[in-house]
CSV table of C-alpha atoms and ligand atoms in Angstrom, one decimal:
chain,number,residue,atom,x,y,z
A,1,MET,CA,6.2,34.8,-12.9
A,2,ASN,CA,5.1,32.3,-15.5
A,3,TYR,CA,4.3,28.7,-14.8
A,4,THR,CA,2.9,25.6,-16.3
A,5,LEU,CA,0.1,23.4,-14.9
A,6,PHE,CA,-0.2,19.6,-15.0
A,7,VAL,CA,-3.2,17.4,-14.0
A,8,GLY,CA,-4.2,13.8,-14.7
A,9,ASP,CA,-6.4,11.0,-13.5
A,10,LEU,CA,-9.5,13.1,-13.0
A,11,HIS,CA,-11.6,10.1,-14.1
A,12,LEU,CA,-14.6,12.4,-14.8
A,13,SER,CA,-18.0,10.8,-15.1
A,14,ALA,CA,-21.6,11.8,-14.7
A,15,ASP,CA,-21.7,9.9,-11.4
A,16,ARG,CA,-19.2,12.3,-9.8
A,17,PRO,CA,-20.6,15.9,-10.1
A,18,ASP,CA,-18.2,16.9,-7.3
A,19,ILE,CA,-15.1,16.1,-9.3
A,20,LEU,CA,-16.6,17.8,-12.4
A,21,SER,CA,-17.5,20.9,-10.5
A,22,ALA,CA,-14.0,21.1,-8.9
A,23,PHE,CA,-12.5,20.8,-12.4
A,24,HIS,CA,-14.8,23.5,-13.8
A,25,GLN,CA,-13.7,25.7,-10.8
A,26,PHE,CA,-10.0,24.9,-11.6
A,27,LEU,CA,-10.6,26.0,-15.2
A,28,SER,CA,-12.0,29.3,-13.9
A,29,GLN,CA,-8.9,30.4,-12.0
A,30,ASP,CA,-6.9,33.4,-13.1
A,31,VAL,CA,-4.3,31.9,-15.5
A,32,THR,CA,-2.9,35.1,-17.1
A,33,GLN,CA,0.6,33.9,-16.1
A,34,CYS,CA,0.0,30.3,-17.1
A,35,ASP,CA,2.0,29.2,-20.2
A,36,ALA,CA,0.1,25.9,-20.7
A,37,LEU,CA,-2.1,23.2,-19.1
A,38,TYR,CA,-1.1,19.6,-19.7
A,39,ILE,CA,-3.6,16.9,-19.1
A,40,LEU,CA,-1.7,13.6,-18.6
A,41,GLY,CA,-4.5,11.1,-19.4
A,42,ASP,CA,-7.5,9.6,-17.8
A,43,LEU,CA,-9.4,12.9,-17.9
A,44,PHE,CA,-12.4,10.6,-18.3
A,45,GLU,CA,-13.3,7.4,-16.5
A,46,VAL,CA,-14.6,5.9,-19.7
A,47,TRP,CA,-14.3,7.0,-23.3
A,48,VAL,CA,-15.8,5.0,-26.1
A,49,GLY,CA,-16.0,7.4,-29.0
A,50,ASP,CA,-16.1,11.1,-29.7
A,51,ASP,CA,-19.5,10.8,-31.4
A,52,ILE,CA,-21.1,9.3,-28.3
A,53,ALA,CA,-19.7,11.7,-25.7
A,54,GLU,CA,-22.1,12.2,-22.8
A,55,PRO,CA,-23.7,15.6,-22.2
A,56,PHE,CA,-21.3,16.5,-19.3
A,57,ALA,CA,-18.3,15.8,-21.6
A,58,GLN,CA,-19.8,18.0,-24.3
A,59,GLU,CA,-20.3,20.8,-21.8
A,60,LEU,CA,-16.8,20.4,-20.6
A,61,ALA,CA,-15.5,20.7,-24.1
A,62,GLU,CA,-17.0,24.1,-24.3
A,63,ARG,CA,-15.4,25.1,-21.1
A,64,LEU,CA,-12.0,23.7,-22.2
A,65,LYS,CA,-12.4,25.6,-25.5
A,66,GLN,CA,-12.8,28.9,-23.6
A,67,PHE,CA,-9.7,28.1,-21.5
A,68,SER,CA,-7.7,27.3,-24.6
A,69,VAL,CA,-8.4,30.7,-26.0
A,70,HIS,CA,-5.9,32.3,-23.6
A,71,THR,CA,-3.8,29.2,-22.5
A,72,PRO,CA,-3.0,26.2,-24.7
A,73,ILE,CA,-4.1,22.8,-23.5
A,74,TYR,CA,-2.2,19.7,-24.3
A,75,PHE,CA,-3.6,16.2,-23.9
A,76,ILE,CA,-1.9,12.8,-23.5
A,77,HIS,CA,-4.1,9.7,-23.6
A,78,GLY,CA,-4.6,7.6,-20.5
A,79,ASN,CA,-5.6,3.9,-20.4
A,80,ARG,CA,-9.2,4.9,-19.8
A,81,ASP,CA,-9.6,7.5,-22.5
A,82,PHE,CA,-7.2,6.2,-25.2
A,83,LEU,CA,-10.0,6.4,-27.7
A,84,LEU,CA,-10.4,10.1,-27.3
A,85,GLY,CA,-10.1,11.3,-30.8
A,86,LYS,CA,-9.4,14.3,-33.0
A,87,ALA,CA,-13.0,15.5,-33.1
A,88,TYR,CA,-13.3,15.9,-29.3
A,89,ALA,CA,-9.8,17.4,-29.1
A,90,GLU,CA,-10.6,19.9,-31.7
A,91,HIS,CA,-14.0,20.7,-30.1
A,92,SER,CA,-12.4,21.3,-26.7
A,93,GLY,CA,-9.3,23.2,-28.1
A,94,MET,CA,-6.9,20.5,-26.9
A,95,THR,CA,-3.8,19.5,-28.8
A,96,LEU,CA,-3.2,15.8,-28.8
A,97,LEU,CA,0.3,14.7,-27.9
A,98,PRO,CA,2.1,11.4,-28.5
A,99,GLU,CA,2.1,9.0,-25.6
A,100,VAL,CA,5.7,10.0,-24.7
A,101,TYR,CA,6.3,13.7,-25.1
A,102,CYS,CA,9.6,15.5,-24.5
A,103,LEU,CA,9.8,19.2,-24.0
A,104,ASP,CA,12.1,21.8,-22.6
A,105,LEU,CA,10.4,23.1,-19.4
A,106,TYR,CA,12.1,26.4,-18.4
A,107,GLY,CA,15.5,25.0,-19.4
A,108,GLN,CA,14.9,21.6,-17.9
A,109,PRO,CA,14.6,18.7,-20.4
A,110,SER,CA,11.4,16.9,-19.4
A,111,VAL,CA,9.4,13.9,-20.5
A,112,LEU,CA,5.7,13.6,-20.0
A,113,LEU,CA,3.6,10.5,-20.2
A,114,HIS,CA,0.5,8.9,-18.6
A,115,GLY,CA,2.5,6.3,-16.8
A,116,ASP,CA,0.8,3.0,-17.6
A,117,SER,CA,3.6,2.0,-19.9
A,118,LEU,CA,6.0,2.1,-16.9
A,119,CYS,CA,4.0,-0.5,-14.9
A,120,THR,CA,5.8,-3.3,-16.7
A,121,LEU,CA,5.1,-5.9,-13.9
A,122,ASP,CA,1.4,-6.0,-14.9
A,123,LYS,CA,1.9,-8.4,-17.8
A,124,ALA,CA,-1.7,-9.0,-18.7
A,125,TYR,CA,-2.3,-5.2,-18.9
A,126,GLN,CA,0.8,-4.7,-21.0
A,127,ARG,CA,-0.4,-7.4,-23.4
A,128,PHE,CA,-3.8,-5.6,-23.7
A,129,ARG,CA,-1.9,-2.3,-24.2
A,130,ARG,CA,0.0,-3.7,-27.2
A,131,PHE,CA,-3.2,-5.1,-28.7
A,132,ARG,CA,-5.2,-1.9,-28.3
A,133,ASN,CA,-2.4,0.2,-29.8
A,134,MET,CA,-2.4,-1.8,-33.0
A,135,SER,CA,-4.0,0.3,-35.7
A,136,TRP,CA,-6.2,-2.5,-37.0
A,137,ALA,CA,-7.7,-3.0,-33.5
A,138,LYS,CA,-8.6,0.6,-33.4
A,139,PHE,CA,-9.9,0.5,-36.9
A,140,ILE,CA,-12.2,-2.4,-36.2
A,141,TYR,CA,-13.5,-0.8,-33.0
A,142,ASN,CA,-14.2,2.5,-34.8
A,143,HIS,CA,-16.1,0.7,-37.5
A,144,LEU,CA,-18.4,-1.2,-35.1
A,145,PRO,CA,-22.0,0.0,-35.4
A,146,ARG,CA,-22.9,2.8,-33.1
A,147,SER,CA,-25.4,0.7,-31.2
A,148,LYS,CA,-22.7,-1.9,-30.5
A,149,ARG,CA,-20.3,0.8,-29.2
A,150,ILE,CA,-23.1,2.3,-27.0
A,151,ALA,CA,-23.6,-1.2,-25.5
A,152,ILE,CA,-19.9,-1.5,-24.8
A,153,ALA,CA,-20.0,2.0,-23.2
A,154,ASP,CA,-22.9,1.0,-20.9
A,155,LYS,CA,-21.1,-2.1,-19.8
A,156,LEU,CA,-17.9,-0.3,-19.1
A,157,ARG,CA,-19.8,2.4,-17.2
A,158,SER,CA,-21.7,0.0,-15.0
A,159,LYS,CA,-18.5,-1.9,-14.3
A,160,SER,CA,-16.7,1.3,-13.3
A,161,LYS,CA,-19.7,2.3,-11.1
A,162,GLN,CA,-19.4,-1.0,-9.3
A,163,SER,CA,-15.6,-0.6,-8.8
A,164,ASN,CA,-16.0,3.0,-7.8
A,165,GLN,CA,-17.9,1.8,-4.7
A,166,LEU,CA,-14.8,-0.2,-3.7
A,167,LYS,CA,-12.2,2.4,-4.6
A,168,SER,CA,-9.7,4.2,-3.8
A,169,TYR,CA,-7.8,2.8,-6.7
A,170,SER,CA,-4.9,0.6,-6.2
A,171,ILE,CA,-2.7,0.3,-9.2
A,172,MET,CA,0.6,-1.4,-9.6
A,173,ASP,CA,3.4,1.1,-9.2
A,174,VAL,CA,6.0,2.0,-11.9
A,175,GLU,CA,9.0,-0.2,-12.4
A,176,PRO,CA,12.3,1.6,-11.6
A,177,CYS,CA,14.0,-0.1,-14.5
A,178,ALA,CA,11.4,1.2,-17.0
A,179,VAL,CA,11.8,4.7,-15.5
A,180,ALA,CA,15.6,4.6,-15.8
A,181,GLN,CA,15.4,3.3,-19.3
A,182,LEU,CA,13.0,6.0,-20.5
A,183,MET,CA,15.1,8.7,-18.8
A,184,ALA,CA,18.2,7.5,-20.6
A,185,GLN,CA,16.4,7.1,-23.9
A,186,THR,CA,15.0,10.6,-23.8
A,187,GLY,CA,17.9,12.4,-22.0
A,188,ALA,CA,15.3,14.0,-19.7
A,189,LYS,CA,16.1,15.3,-16.3
A,190,ARG,CA,12.6,15.3,-15.2
A,191,MET,CA,9.7,12.9,-15.7
A,192,ILE,CA,6.1,13.8,-15.1
A,193,HIS,CA,3.3,11.3,-15.1
A,194,GLY,CA,0.1,10.1,-13.4
A,195,HIS,CA,-1.7,6.8,-13.5
A,196,THR,CA,-0.5,5.3,-10.2
A,197,HIS,CA,-2.5,7.6,-8.0
A,198,ARG,CA,0.5,8.1,-5.8
A,199,PRO,CA,1.3,11.8,-5.9
A,200,ASP,CA,4.9,12.5,-5.0
A,201,ILE,CA,8.2,14.0,-6.1
A,202,HIS,CA,10.9,11.3,-6.3
A,203,PRO,CA,14.6,12.2,-6.7
A,204,LEU,CA,16.4,10.2,-9.4
A,205,ALA,CA,20.0,9.6,-10.2
A,206,ASN,CA,22.1,12.5,-11.6
A,207,ASN,CA,19.8,15.2,-10.0
A,208,GLY,CA,16.9,13.8,-11.9
A,209,GLN,CA,13.3,14.0,-10.7
A,210,ARG,CA,10.1,11.9,-11.2
A,211,ILE,CA,6.9,13.7,-10.4
A,212,VAL,CA,3.6,11.9,-10.1
A,213,VAL,CA,0.4,13.9,-10.2
A,214,GLY,CA,-2.4,12.5,-8.1
A,215,ASP,CA,-5.9,11.4,-9.0
A,216,TRP,CA,-9.0,13.5,-8.3
A,217,TYR,CA,-10.9,10.9,-6.3
A,218,GLU,CA,-11.1,12.6,-2.9
A,219,GLN,CA,-9.4,15.9,-3.8
A,220,GLY,CA,-7.9,17.5,-6.8
A,221,SER,CA,-4.1,17.3,-7.5
A,222,VAL,CA,-2.2,19.9,-9.5
A,223,LEU,CA,1.4,20.3,-10.3
A,224,LYS,CA,2.7,23.8,-10.8
A,225,VAL,CA,6.1,24.2,-12.4
A,226,SER,CA,7.8,27.6,-12.8
A,227,PRO,CA,11.4,28.5,-13.6
A,228,GLU,CA,12.1,28.8,-9.8
A,229,GLN,CA,10.0,26.0,-8.3
A,230,VAL,CA,8.0,22.8,-8.5
A,231,SER,CA,5.0,22.4,-6.3
A,232,LEU,CA,2.5,19.6,-6.1
A,233,GLN,CA,-0.7,20.8,-4.6
A,234,SER,CA,-3.9,19.1,-3.5
A,235,LEU,CA,-7.1,20.9,-4.1
A,236,PRO,CA,-9.9,20.1,-1.6
A,237,PHE,CA,-13.2,19.6,-3.3
A,238,ASN,CA,-15.4,21.5,-0.9
A,239,GLU,CA,-13.0,24.5,-1.1
A,240,ALA,CA,-13.0,24.3,-4.8
A,241,ASP,CA,-16.8,24.1,-4.9
A,242,ALA,CA,-17.2,27.1,-2.6
B,1,MN,MN1,-4.5,5.4,-15.8
């Protein structure tokens, strides 16, 4: 029986070797029946440029590349790794998808996204999101000197290290109106996203379904969809490490 896997919000960083090793383990499973792996954003805690990827990310690229030889990997950007570019994607064998991606999943019209665009109540963040998506903002950032971008990276990393000590993450939840609107726009029956770190399967109107993949902070979270069933599984780190 064939199936498709979905993960998101791994927030990989050099500070969390346990998450990294769980993900490496995940990539080593038998996937002969797996049609595809979708990574729904925030694979990395911080991403500031393909040319200044940390060693753990370079190693991971090799591992992803091996995986992609037998099973295609698709990637949607998250708010943490929206700067992940073509060079890293190519190196790791991942196909970059647009921020909202529609597909037919075993006969079910489905829409995939990271999920941050649905948290419309967070006005300040939505403003930043509009700004960062402007091509000139990206252009300017990408043309900053390398030393400047490394300084920004260091700042972001130490900031995320501090906030990691206080986490679990609490993020505003999606807005039901934004969900309904996107379902109507895309004609999808099923929506799959991450970002909120609230793994769940929510029924929607007209037999619709909204599935949220969980973060990989205290355990892994994997969604497995086959023609017959949908299952949202958690993946204990120690077990994955064993
Ligand atoms: Mn996110």
